[in-house]
Short mmCIF file of C-alpha atoms and ligand atoms in Angstrom, two decimals:
data_model
loop_
_atom_site.label_atom_id
_atom_site.label_comp_id
_atom_site.label_asym_id
_atom_site.label_seq_id
_atom_site.Cartn_x
_atom_site.Cartn_y
_atom_site.Cartn_z
CA MET A 1 0.00 0.00 0.00
CA TYR A 2 2.51 2.66 1.10
CA PRO A 3 6.28 2.44 0.49
CA ASP A 4 8.55 2.10 3.58
CA GLU A 5 9.26 5.87 3.76
CA LEU A 6 5.57 6.54 4.39
CA ARG A 7 4.49 3.37 6.18
CA GLU A 8 6.30 4.03 9.44
CA SER A 9 4.91 7.54 9.72
CA ALA A 10 1.39 6.33 8.81
CA LEU A 11 1.61 3.91 11.76
CA ARG A 12 2.46 6.83 14.07
CA VAL A 13 -0.62 8.65 12.77
CA ALA A 14 -2.79 5.61 13.49
CA ALA A 15 -1.32 5.25 17.00
CA SER A 16 -2.17 8.88 17.84
CA ARG A 17 -5.76 8.68 16.57
CA ASP A 18 -7.53 7.87 19.87
CA ARG A 19 -5.76 10.74 21.61
CA ARG A 20 -6.56 13.16 18.78
CA LEU A 21 -10.22 12.16 18.72
CA LYS A 22 -10.59 13.83 22.12
CA GLU A 23 -8.42 16.81 21.19
CA LYS A 24 -9.75 20.08 19.76
CA HIS A 25 -7.00 22.14 18.16
CA ALA A 26 -7.08 25.81 19.17
CA ARG A 27 -8.29 28.31 16.53
CA LEU A 28 -5.83 30.96 15.35
CA THR A 29 -6.13 34.45 16.80
CA PRO A 30 -6.24 37.24 14.16
CA GLU A 31 -2.63 38.12 15.05
CA GLU A 32 -1.46 34.51 14.70
CA LYS A 33 -3.25 34.18 11.38
CA ASP A 34 -1.68 37.38 10.06
CA ALA A 35 1.81 36.25 11.08
CA LEU A 36 1.25 32.81 9.54
CA LEU A 37 0.14 34.27 6.21
CA ARG A 38 2.97 36.79 6.06
CA GLY A 39 5.51 34.14 6.93
CA PHE A 40 4.40 31.25 4.76
CA HIS A 41 1.69 32.04 2.19
CA PRO A 42 3.17 32.22 -1.36
CA ASP A 43 1.39 35.57 -2.02
CA PHE A 44 3.74 37.19 0.46
CA ARG A 45 6.95 35.90 -1.08
CA GLU A 46 8.94 38.60 -2.88
CA ASP A 47 9.80 36.31 -5.81
CA THR A 48 6.27 35.22 -6.79
CA GLN A 49 4.91 38.50 -8.20
CA ARG A 50 5.93 41.68 -10.05
CA PRO A 51 4.17 44.91 -11.08
CA VAL A 52 2.44 44.87 -14.47
CA THR A 53 3.86 47.57 -16.77
CA VAL A 54 0.97 48.15 -19.21
CA GLY A 55 -2.74 48.95 -19.07
CA PRO A 56 -5.18 50.20 -16.42
CA ASN A 57 -3.49 48.36 -13.54
CA SER A 58 0.07 49.49 -14.33
CA GLY A 59 2.15 49.26 -11.16
CA ASP A 60 -0.03 46.61 -9.46
CA ARG A 61 1.69 43.42 -8.34
CA MET A 62 0.39 40.14 -9.75
CA PRO A 63 1.86 36.65 -10.26
CA HIS A 64 4.63 36.60 -12.87
CA GLU A 65 2.73 33.99 -14.88
CA LEU A 66 -0.24 36.37 -15.28
CA VAL A 67 1.87 39.47 -15.91
CA ASP A 68 3.59 37.61 -18.77
CA LEU A 69 0.17 37.19 -20.41
CA LEU A 70 -1.03 40.74 -19.76
CA GLU A 71 2.17 42.09 -21.31
CA ALA A 72 2.05 39.77 -24.33
CA ARG A 73 0.98 40.73 -27.84
CA SER A 74 -2.28 39.66 -29.43
CA ARG A 75 -2.62 36.39 -31.38
CA ILE A 76 -4.18 38.30 -34.28
CA ASP A 77 -3.08 41.04 -36.63
CA PRO A 78 -5.85 43.65 -36.39
CA ALA A 79 -5.11 44.88 -39.92
CA ALA A 80 -5.71 41.47 -41.45
CA LEU A 81 -9.35 41.06 -40.43
CA ALA A 82 -12.54 42.47 -41.96
CA LEU A 83 -14.81 43.20 -39.01
CA ASP A 84 -17.92 44.67 -40.67
CA ARG A 85 -19.28 41.33 -41.87
CA ALA A 86 -20.39 38.95 -39.13
CA ASP A 87 -19.89 35.18 -39.34
CA LEU A 88 -22.05 34.75 -36.22
CA GLU A 89 -24.73 37.01 -34.76
CA ALA A 90 -26.75 37.10 -31.53
CA ASP A 91 -28.37 39.48 -29.08
CA VAL A 92 -26.20 38.09 -26.28
CA LEU A 93 -22.88 36.41 -26.99
CA ILE A 94 -21.69 34.25 -24.09
CA ILE A 95 -18.03 33.29 -24.08
CA GLY A 96 -17.39 30.24 -21.89
CA GLY A 97 -19.07 26.86 -21.46
CA GLY A 98 -18.80 26.22 -17.71
CA GLY A 99 -21.42 26.81 -15.03
CA ALA A 100 -21.37 30.62 -15.26
CA GLY A 101 -21.74 30.67 -19.04
CA ALA A 102 -24.51 28.04 -18.94
CA ALA A 103 -26.44 29.90 -16.22
CA ALA A 104 -26.05 33.19 -18.14
CA ALA A 105 -27.27 31.61 -21.40
CA LEU A 106 -30.35 30.05 -19.78
CA THR A 107 -31.29 33.28 -18.02
CA ALA A 108 -30.71 35.50 -21.05
CA GLN A 109 -32.83 33.18 -23.18
CA GLU A 110 -35.62 33.23 -20.55
CA ALA A 111 -35.55 37.03 -20.81
CA GLY A 112 -36.27 36.76 -24.53
CA ALA A 113 -32.80 37.23 -26.03
CA ARG A 114 -31.35 35.37 -28.99
CA VAL A 115 -28.30 33.87 -27.32
CA LEU A 116 -25.19 32.18 -28.63
CA LEU A 117 -22.74 30.36 -26.36
CA VAL A 118 -19.23 29.82 -27.70
CA THR A 119 -16.66 27.78 -25.83
CA LYS A 120 -12.99 26.91 -26.21
CA LEU A 121 -13.41 23.18 -25.56
CA ARG A 122 -16.67 21.25 -25.11
CA LEU A 123 -19.73 22.46 -23.23
CA GLY A 124 -19.05 21.65 -19.57
CA ASP A 125 -15.25 21.30 -19.94
CA ALA A 126 -14.57 23.64 -17.02
CA ASN A 127 -13.74 23.87 -13.34
CA THR A 128 -17.46 23.68 -12.47
CA MET A 129 -17.41 20.03 -13.48
CA MET A 130 -14.47 19.35 -11.15
CA ALA A 131 -15.85 21.07 -8.04
CA GLN A 132 -16.49 18.50 -5.38
CA GLY A 133 -17.41 19.65 -1.91
CA GLY A 134 -20.49 21.82 -2.20
CA ILE A 135 -22.37 25.06 -2.65
CA GLN A 136 -23.17 27.47 0.18
CA ALA A 137 -26.65 28.90 0.74
CA ALA A 138 -28.38 30.00 3.94
CA THR A 139 -31.44 27.77 3.68
CA SER A 140 -31.94 26.70 7.30
CA ALA A 141 -33.92 28.33 10.11
CA VAL A 142 -30.77 28.88 12.19
CA ASP A 143 -28.98 30.66 9.36
CA SER A 144 -29.55 33.81 7.31
CA PRO A 145 -28.03 35.68 4.35
CA ALA A 146 -26.71 38.21 6.91
CA THR A 147 -24.74 35.49 8.72
CA HIS A 148 -23.50 34.14 5.39
CA TYR A 149 -22.44 37.72 4.50
CA LEU A 150 -20.34 38.02 7.65
CA ASP A 151 -18.62 34.68 6.96
CA VAL A 152 -17.79 35.67 3.36
CA MET A 153 -16.38 39.01 4.49
CA GLY A 154 -14.37 37.39 7.29
CA GLY A 155 -12.97 34.78 4.90
CA GLY A 156 -11.88 37.51 2.49
CA GLY A 157 -10.10 39.49 5.22
CA TYR A 158 -12.87 42.17 5.10
CA THR A 159 -11.50 43.35 1.76
CA ASN A 160 -14.42 42.05 -0.38
CA ASP A 161 -16.68 44.37 -2.41
CA PRO A 162 -19.74 44.61 -0.11
CA ALA A 163 -22.25 45.07 -2.95
CA LEU A 164 -21.08 41.88 -4.64
CA VAL A 165 -21.19 39.91 -1.38
CA ARG A 166 -24.70 41.19 -0.67
CA ALA A 167 -25.83 39.97 -4.11
CA LEU A 168 -24.11 36.62 -3.56
CA VAL A 169 -25.71 35.77 -0.23
CA ARG A 170 -29.16 37.21 -1.01
CA ASP A 171 -29.56 35.22 -4.22
CA ALA A 172 -28.11 32.01 -2.76
CA PRO A 173 -31.29 30.29 -1.48
CA ALA A 174 -33.14 31.09 -4.75
CA VAL A 175 -30.24 29.74 -6.81
CA VAL A 176 -30.32 26.42 -4.96
CA ALA A 177 -34.11 26.26 -5.39
CA TRP A 178 -33.66 27.00 -9.13
CA LEU A 179 -31.17 24.14 -9.45
CA GLU A 180 -33.56 21.77 -7.70
CA GLU A 181 -36.36 22.84 -10.00
CA LEU A 182 -34.14 21.99 -12.97
CA GLY A 183 -33.57 18.51 -11.52
CA CYS A 184 -30.28 18.81 -9.63
CA MET A 185 -30.04 15.93 -7.16
CA PHE A 186 -28.56 17.23 -3.91
CA SER A 187 -27.92 14.90 -0.96
CA LYS A 188 -30.95 15.01 1.33
CA ARG A 189 -32.06 13.90 4.76
CA PRO A 190 -34.92 11.39 5.09
CA ASP A 191 -37.34 14.32 5.63
CA GLY A 192 -36.39 15.77 2.23
CA THR A 193 -34.40 18.74 3.51
CA LEU A 194 -30.96 19.48 2.14
CA MET A 195 -28.02 18.01 4.01
CA ALA A 196 -25.44 20.58 5.12
CA ILE A 197 -21.96 20.60 6.66
CA HIS A 198 -19.38 23.17 7.71
CA GLY A 199 -16.60 24.42 5.44
CA GLY A 200 -13.50 26.33 6.52
CA GLY A 201 -14.48 29.70 7.98
CA THR A 202 -18.26 29.08 8.17
CA SER A 203 -20.21 29.79 11.33
CA ARG A 204 -23.22 27.70 10.23
CA LYS A 205 -23.59 24.39 8.44
CA ARG A 206 -24.65 25.69 5.01
CA MET A 207 -22.59 23.62 2.56
CA HIS A 208 -25.07 21.72 0.43
CA PHE A 209 -23.75 18.95 -1.75
CA ALA A 210 -24.35 16.05 -4.05
CA ARG A 211 -22.09 13.55 -2.28
CA ASP A 212 -18.58 14.65 -3.40
CA TYR A 213 -19.36 15.40 -7.05
CA THR A 214 -21.47 18.52 -6.54
CA GLY A 215 -20.02 20.44 -9.50
CA ALA A 216 -20.51 17.54 -11.90
CA GLU A 217 -24.15 17.22 -10.82
CA ILE A 218 -24.74 20.97 -11.22
CA MET A 219 -23.07 21.03 -14.65
CA ARG A 220 -25.06 17.96 -15.74
CA THR A 221 -28.25 19.77 -14.80
CA LEU A 222 -27.34 22.99 -16.62
CA ARG A 223 -26.08 21.18 -19.71
CA ASP A 224 -29.25 19.10 -19.96
CA GLU A 225 -31.31 22.26 -19.72
CA LEU A 226 -29.30 24.00 -22.47
CA LEU A 227 -29.80 20.98 -24.72
CA ASN A 228 -33.51 20.70 -23.86
CA ARG A 229 -34.06 24.35 -24.73
CA ASP A 230 -32.00 24.15 -27.93
CA VAL A 231 -29.68 26.95 -26.88
CA PRO A 232 -27.15 27.35 -29.72
CA VAL A 233 -23.66 26.29 -28.64
CA VAL A 234 -20.46 26.43 -30.72
CA GLU A 235 -17.72 24.22 -29.28
CA PHE A 236 -13.94 24.29 -29.87
CA CYS A 237 -14.15 27.98 -30.69
CA PRO A 238 -12.17 30.20 -28.28
CA ALA A 239 -12.47 33.98 -28.26
CA LEU A 240 -9.24 35.85 -29.03
CA GLU A 241 -10.28 39.51 -28.72
CA LEU A 242 -13.32 41.63 -27.89
CA LEU A 243 -14.66 44.11 -30.46
CA LEU A 244 -15.28 47.73 -29.39
CA ASP A 245 -16.74 50.77 -31.15
CA ASP A 246 -15.05 54.18 -31.04
CA GLN A 247 -16.81 54.96 -27.73
CA GLY A 248 -15.35 51.82 -26.13
CA ARG A 249 -18.70 49.97 -26.20
CA CYS A 250 -18.41 46.24 -26.64
CA GLY A 251 -20.36 44.66 -29.51
CA GLY A 252 -18.78 41.33 -30.29
CA ALA A 253 -15.62 39.26 -30.40
CA VAL A 254 -13.12 37.65 -32.74
CA LEU A 255 -13.16 33.87 -32.35
CA GLN A 256 -11.06 31.10 -33.80
CA ASN A 257 -12.18 27.72 -35.01
CA PHE A 258 -9.81 25.45 -33.08
CA GLU A 259 -9.91 22.74 -35.76
CA THR A 260 -9.42 24.77 -38.95
CA GLY A 261 -7.64 27.80 -37.47
CA ALA A 262 -10.09 30.12 -39.28
CA PHE A 263 -10.97 33.43 -37.58
CA LEU A 264 -14.67 34.18 -37.08
CA VAL A 265 -16.24 37.55 -36.37
CA ALA A 266 -19.20 37.52 -33.96
CA HIS A 267 -21.48 40.54 -33.57
CA ALA A 268 -23.81 40.90 -30.57
CA ARG A 269 -25.74 43.59 -28.73
CA THR A 270 -24.01 42.53 -25.51
CA VAL A 271 -21.22 40.14 -24.54
CA ILE A 272 -20.78 38.05 -21.38
CA LEU A 273 -17.31 36.81 -20.47
CA ALA A 274 -17.48 33.57 -18.48
CA THR A 275 -14.04 32.27 -19.28
CA GLY A 276 -12.93 31.10 -15.81
CA GLY A 277 -9.65 31.74 -14.03
CA PHE A 278 -5.88 31.29 -14.22
CA GLY A 279 -5.54 27.93 -12.45
CA ARG A 280 -3.58 26.27 -15.27
CA LEU A 281 -0.81 28.87 -15.07
CA HIS A 282 0.89 26.90 -12.25
CA VAL A 283 1.38 30.11 -10.28
CA SER A 284 4.57 30.02 -8.16
CA GLY A 285 5.36 26.56 -9.55
CA PHE A 286 2.52 24.83 -7.69
CA PRO A 287 0.66 21.82 -9.05
CA THR A 288 -2.98 22.55 -9.84
CA SER A 289 -6.47 21.19 -9.22
CA ASN A 290 -7.73 23.10 -12.27
CA HIS A 291 -9.23 22.24 -15.58
CA TYR A 292 -6.92 22.24 -18.61
CA GLY A 293 -8.61 25.30 -20.10
CA ALA A 294 -8.14 27.66 -17.12
CA THR A 295 -5.60 29.96 -18.81
CA ALA A 296 -6.92 33.45 -17.92
CA ASP A 297 -8.13 34.19 -21.47
CA GLY A 298 -10.94 36.47 -20.32
CA LEU A 299 -8.63 38.56 -18.14
CA VAL A 300 -6.30 39.12 -21.09
CA MET A 301 -9.08 40.15 -23.50
CA ALA A 302 -10.90 42.39 -21.03
CA TYR A 303 -7.67 44.06 -19.88
CA ARG A 304 -6.73 45.03 -23.43
CA ALA A 305 -10.23 46.42 -23.86
CA GLY A 306 -9.72 48.68 -20.83
CA ALA A 307 -11.23 46.73 -17.90
CA GLU A 308 -9.85 47.20 -14.41
CA LEU A 309 -8.57 44.11 -12.60
CA CYS A 310 -8.58 43.66 -8.83
CA PHE A 311 -7.24 41.33 -6.11
CA LEU A 312 -4.97 39.49 -8.52
CA ASP A 313 -2.17 39.55 -5.98
CA ALA A 314 -4.26 37.07 -3.93
CA THR A 315 -4.10 33.49 -5.18
CA GLN A 316 -5.92 30.59 -3.56
CA PHE A 317 -3.91 27.46 -2.86
CA HIS A 318 -6.27 24.71 -1.74
CA PRO A 319 -4.69 23.14 1.36
CA THR A 320 -5.30 19.57 0.32
CA GLY A 321 -4.05 18.64 -3.11
CA VAL A 322 -2.87 15.06 -3.66
CA ALA A 323 0.86 14.71 -2.89
CA TYR A 324 1.01 10.91 -3.25
CA PRO A 325 0.64 8.97 -5.50
CA GLU A 326 2.39 11.32 -7.89
CA GLN A 327 0.16 10.34 -10.84
CA MET A 328 -2.52 12.46 -9.14
CA LEU A 329 -0.25 15.29 -8.00
CA GLY A 330 -2.25 18.45 -7.36
CA GLN A 331 -5.69 16.88 -7.81
CA LEU A 332 -8.26 18.07 -5.32
CA VAL A 333 -8.92 16.30 -2.03
CA THR A 334 -12.17 18.02 -1.21
CA GLU A 335 -12.48 20.19 1.90
CA LYS A 336 -15.51 18.05 2.67
CA VAL A 337 -13.03 15.43 3.97
CA ARG A 338 -12.12 17.88 6.74
CA GLY A 339 -15.75 19.07 6.94
CA VAL A 340 -16.77 15.59 8.08
CA GLY A 341 -13.94 15.15 10.56
CA ALA A 342 -10.49 14.38 9.11
CA GLN A 343 -7.59 16.11 10.83
CA LEU A 344 -4.32 17.41 9.38
CA VAL A 345 -1.41 15.69 11.07
CA ASN A 346 2.40 15.86 10.76
CA ALA A 347 4.87 12.98 10.38
CA GLU A 348 4.88 12.46 14.15
CA GLY A 349 1.12 12.15 14.44
CA GLN A 350 0.55 15.66 15.85
CA GLN A 351 -2.24 17.99 14.77
CA PHE A 352 -0.71 21.34 13.83
CA VAL A 353 -3.70 23.46 12.73
CA PHE A 354 -7.46 23.57 13.27
CA PRO A 355 -8.65 21.78 10.12
CA LEU A 356 -11.37 24.29 9.23
CA GLU A 357 -9.42 27.54 9.42
CA THR A 358 -9.80 29.50 6.17
CA ARG A 359 -7.89 28.02 3.23
CA ASP A 360 -5.17 30.65 3.10
CA ALA A 361 -4.27 29.92 6.72
CA VAL A 362 -4.43 26.12 6.44
CA SER A 363 -2.21 26.17 3.33
CA ALA A 364 0.31 28.44 5.04
CA ALA A 365 0.32 26.13 8.08
CA ILE A 366 1.04 23.08 5.89
CA ILE A 367 3.86 24.89 4.09
CA ARG A 368 5.31 25.92 7.49
CA GLU A 369 5.04 22.40 8.88
CA CYS A 370 6.81 20.90 5.88
CA GLY A 371 9.75 23.24 6.49
CA LEU A 372 10.26 22.10 10.10
CA PRO A 373 12.80 19.29 10.63
CA GLY A 374 11.10 15.89 10.91
CA LYS A 375 7.53 17.25 10.72
CA GLY A 376 6.76 16.95 7.00
CA VAL A 377 6.22 13.67 5.20
CA ALA A 378 8.45 12.95 2.18
CA THR A 379 7.26 10.71 -0.65
CA PRO A 380 9.74 8.47 -2.54
CA THR A 381 10.32 11.19 -5.16
CA GLY A 382 10.91 13.86 -2.51
CA GLN A 383 7.49 15.52 -2.85
CA LYS A 384 6.61 17.13 0.51
CA GLY A 385 3.32 16.75 2.32
CA VAL A 386 1.43 16.15 5.55
CA TRP A 387 -1.15 13.53 6.49
CA LEU A 388 -4.88 14.03 6.14
CA ASP A 389 -6.23 11.48 8.58
CA SER A 390 -9.30 10.31 6.66
CA PRO A 391 -9.94 7.14 8.80
CA MET A 392 -11.09 9.49 11.57
CA ILE A 393 -14.28 9.99 9.56
CA GLU A 394 -15.16 6.33 10.10
CA LEU A 395 -14.45 6.60 13.83
CA ILE A 396 -16.69 9.66 14.17
CA HIS A 397 -19.58 8.70 11.89
CA GLY A 398 -19.36 4.93 11.69
CA PRO A 399 -17.95 2.36 9.27
CA GLY A 400 -18.78 2.86 5.59
CA THR A 401 -19.09 6.67 5.82
CA VAL A 402 -16.10 7.43 3.59
CA ARG A 403 -17.31 5.18 0.79
CA ARG A 404 -20.87 6.53 1.10
CA GLU A 405 -20.18 10.27 1.53
CA LEU A 406 -16.99 10.56 -0.52
CA PRO A 407 -17.45 8.00 -3.30
CA ALA A 408 -15.46 9.93 -5.92
CA MET A 409 -12.51 10.45 -3.56
CA PHE A 410 -12.65 6.86 -2.39
CA ARG A 411 -12.47 5.54 -5.97
CA GLN A 412 -9.73 7.98 -6.88
CA TYR A 413 -7.45 6.46 -4.23
CA GLU A 414 -8.70 2.88 -4.63
CA ARG A 415 -7.35 2.91 -8.20
CA PHE A 416 -3.89 3.19 -6.69
CA GLY A 417 -4.43 0.53 -4.02
CA ILE A 418 -5.01 3.03 -1.18
CA ASP A 419 -8.09 2.55 1.01
CA MET A 420 -8.58 6.03 2.49
CA SER A 421 -11.13 4.76 5.00
CA VAL A 422 -8.33 2.72 6.61
CA ASN A 423 -5.17 4.68 5.77
CA PRO A 424 -4.45 8.41 5.99
CA ILE A 425 -3.52 10.19 2.73
CA VAL A 426 -0.65 12.56 1.89
CA VAL A 427 -1.57 16.11 0.86
CA TYR A 428 0.11 19.43 0.01
CA PRO A 429 -1.38 22.78 -1.16
CA THR A 430 -2.37 22.98 -4.82
CA LEU A 431 -3.21 26.00 -7.00
CA HIS A 432 -6.99 26.14 -6.85
CA TYR A 433 -8.59 29.52 -7.49
CA GLN A 434 -8.06 33.02 -8.74
CA ASN A 435 -9.42 35.12 -5.89
CA GLY A 436 -9.32 38.29 -8.00
CA GLY A 437 -10.42 39.15 -11.52
CA ILE A 438 -12.29 41.77 -13.55
CA ARG A 439 -14.05 44.51 -11.59
CA VAL A 440 -17.83 44.46 -12.07
CA ASP A 441 -20.90 45.90 -10.37
CA ALA A 442 -23.61 43.80 -8.73
CA SER A 443 -25.40 43.27 -12.06
CA GLY A 444 -22.23 41.77 -13.54
CA SER A 445 -21.60 44.81 -15.79
CA CYS A 446 -18.07 45.94 -16.39
CA PRO A 447 -18.22 49.66 -15.48
CA ARG A 448 -15.51 50.74 -17.93
CA ILE A 449 -16.81 48.83 -20.95
CA PRO A 450 -20.52 49.34 -21.74
CA GLY A 451 -22.03 46.21 -23.27
CA LEU A 452 -19.59 43.86 -21.49
CA TYR A 453 -20.66 41.64 -18.57
CA VAL A 454 -18.59 39.16 -16.60
CA ALA A 455 -19.55 36.10 -14.53
CA GLY A 456 -17.79 33.28 -12.70
CA GLU A 457 -14.14 33.02 -11.73
CA ALA A 458 -13.21 35.83 -14.15
CA VAL A 459 -14.92 38.27 -11.72
CA GLY A 460 -12.88 39.91 -8.98
CA GLY A 461 -13.97 41.39 -5.66
CA ILE A 462 -16.64 38.95 -4.47
CA HIS A 463 -14.25 36.95 -2.33
CA GLY A 464 -11.72 39.62 -1.39
CA ARG A 465 -8.34 38.06 -0.67
CA ASN A 466 -9.59 34.55 0.08
CA ARG A 467 -12.68 32.64 -1.01
CA LEU A 468 -14.49 30.22 1.29
CA MET A 469 -15.38 26.73 0.15
CA GLY A 470 -18.66 26.43 -1.73
CA ASN A 471 -18.93 30.11 -2.63
CA SER A 472 -17.57 29.53 -6.12
CA LEU A 473 -20.27 27.12 -7.27
CA LEU A 474 -22.59 29.73 -5.79
CA ASP A 475 -21.07 32.80 -7.43
CA ILE A 476 -20.98 31.29 -10.93
CA LEU A 477 -24.75 30.85 -10.72
CA VAL A 478 -25.62 34.09 -8.94
CA PHE A 479 -23.54 36.26 -11.27
CA GLY A 480 -24.20 34.08 -14.32
CA ARG A 481 -27.92 34.66 -13.82
CA ARG A 482 -27.51 38.34 -13.00
CA ALA A 483 -25.27 38.97 -16.02
CA GLY A 484 -27.58 36.94 -18.27
CA HIS A 485 -30.63 38.94 -17.24
CA GLU A 486 -28.89 42.30 -17.44
CA ALA A 487 -27.24 41.59 -20.81
CA ALA A 488 -30.58 40.45 -22.27
CA THR A 489 -32.59 43.41 -21.03
CA SER A 490 -30.00 46.19 -21.42
CA ARG A 491 -31.27 49.32 -23.10
CA LEU A 492 -27.84 50.49 -24.21
CA PRO A 493 -27.80 52.14 -27.64
CA ALA A 494 -26.44 49.80 -30.31
CA ALA A 495 -22.67 49.72 -30.78
CA GLY A 496 -21.22 51.74 -33.64
CA ARG A 497 -18.64 50.47 -36.13
CA LEU A 498 -16.62 47.75 -34.42
CA THR A 499 -12.83 47.85 -34.45
CA LEU A 500 -9.72 46.32 -32.91
CA GLU A 501 -8.14 49.74 -32.32
CA HIS A 502 -7.61 48.85 -28.62
CA VAL A 503 -5.59 45.81 -29.69
CA ARG A 504 -3.36 47.90 -31.97
CA ARG A 505 -2.84 50.31 -29.07
CA HIS A 506 -2.01 47.44 -26.74
CA ASN A 507 0.47 45.90 -29.19
CA ARG A 508 2.19 49.27 -29.57
CA GLY A 509 2.18 49.76 -25.77
CA VAL A 510 3.85 46.48 -24.89
CA GLY A 511 6.66 47.12 -27.39
CA LYS A 512 9.72 44.98 -26.90
CA ALA A 513 8.51 43.49 -23.59
CA GLY A 514 5.54 41.95 -25.41
CA ARG A 515 7.70 40.30 -28.00
CA GLY A 516 9.53 38.44 -25.21
CA HIS A 517 6.41 36.40 -24.37
CA PRO A 518 4.34 33.99 -26.46
CA PRO A 519 1.16 35.70 -27.76
CA ALA A 520 -1.93 35.75 -25.54
CA PRO A 521 -4.57 34.63 -24.73
CA LEU A 522 -2.68 31.44 -24.07
CA LEU A 523 -5.72 29.18 -24.77
CA LEU A 524 -3.96 25.98 -23.68
CA PRO A 525 -1.14 25.48 -21.19
CA ASP A 526 2.26 24.85 -22.71
CA TYR A 527 3.67 21.62 -21.31
CA VAL A 528 5.90 20.88 -24.29
CA GLY A 529 9.50 20.87 -23.13
CA LYS A 530 8.62 22.87 -20.06
CA GLN A 531 7.70 21.64 -16.59
CA PRO A 532 5.22 23.69 -14.58
CA GLY A 533 7.08 26.30 -12.58
CA ALA A 534 10.40 25.71 -14.36
O1 LIG B 601 -15.48 25.76 -3.42
C1 LIG B 601 -14.55 24.96 -3.56
O2 LIG B 601 -13.44 25.32 -3.97
C2 LIG B 601 -14.74 23.56 -3.17
C3 LIG B 601 -16.12 23.16 -2.86
C4 LIG B 601 -13.69 22.76 -3.11
C5 LIG B 601 -13.62 21.51 -2.34
O3 LIG B 601 -12.75 21.43 -1.49
O4 LIG B 601 -14.40 20.61 -2.57
#
């Protein structure tokens, strides 16, 4: 099961289990948390970020991997394209085929718009599909949107945009009801009410879930609905640039057929960007839990068009990515494992952090522990990690709980001969989420670019400097629906003649620096001859 290097330490973890069952680890004080983050969170390392030198956020620090893209030249030559004739036309053009794009398309269509959804890969190929642990919503009598609001703000270090948080928590119960109406099968109690657990940083049990494949179940529901309603979808067709008129109003995009390489011009009254985050950029050399397509394309396009970005110096590393076996390096071990009782334990069988601190703090604590002599666990290839003591779940809730409540996780490990209901598993932080993104208002509109709306992980400000578990599956739906409605019902005057003048300006602005990077948007991560983080 485990090689010798790990077996001995796993036995120490098992021997300490009875003691730890009775032990409650102290919560961090605000001062301790601050010191932990400053000392060990990658955001605070000098070498992980630099100021961007072009565009509206010039001077702001962001991860090198993102700055490289923001400072890169376009993939297209603006002079070589005729933009007056449209290959595709719609009232609302939605760019992105994950949960946010799907929710936006359904809502815009309900509001009477002719919608078109274009997506880089296939419909549903997105982080939504990979989300495991749950979706937050204050649905119980002992909870309220106000309490949810306070948790979200606390998790984000009180830096979040209050208007966006208000929208998030207010819409949450209705969003869950909408999903149920569409046929989403959440885990329920015998009386038919939604099951709920805690996540890191929550003061109430409000994490609703479909076992441990919540995102897949939500995406299945949305995709079925799009197909049932015959919403037009064009797959394998990434967007490369937005189109603006001479007033800076957005009225379409340039797309590329991934198979033939042909450029396509799409005209629309309004455009919704739902392109996801930057999780495949391997920020600071970390492995990732993200979908292959998460290459920050929307940030690049919107930035060139003049959008303001925010909070991009705050990256979320999920505390529990797989560290062993290496074939699964970086894959998510859902926070639900800690939500139902597993503790984080060092090589000597000692708990070193309260398991449901916010993610930024838990990740920093794991990184600190791995740097202390004899405390971290080393896999045969030298990958560092700590133990996540999953067998505790069986001791707390009874035999069979892991297999029943965490079937996807259980199978993931079983394929490698590891029974996680009997043996602890080795974990290390993995790049998980882009806390920041494009600045929008509570309707999802981009204030600097009339006609442009943003939803999902591409949005910045909702989560401040650190998102809590289950608020991403929530925000893609809340802001997908808000953006969809707003884009469909907008009374903006029609865009004038569409141009790529902003792209010419950008290409001139980046000068020599831009030529040093491959063109952007990246579209797909480059693993050829280059290891992540090298
Ligand atoms: O919101 C998330 O990121 C989430 C639910 C992840 C998880 O641990 O399952």
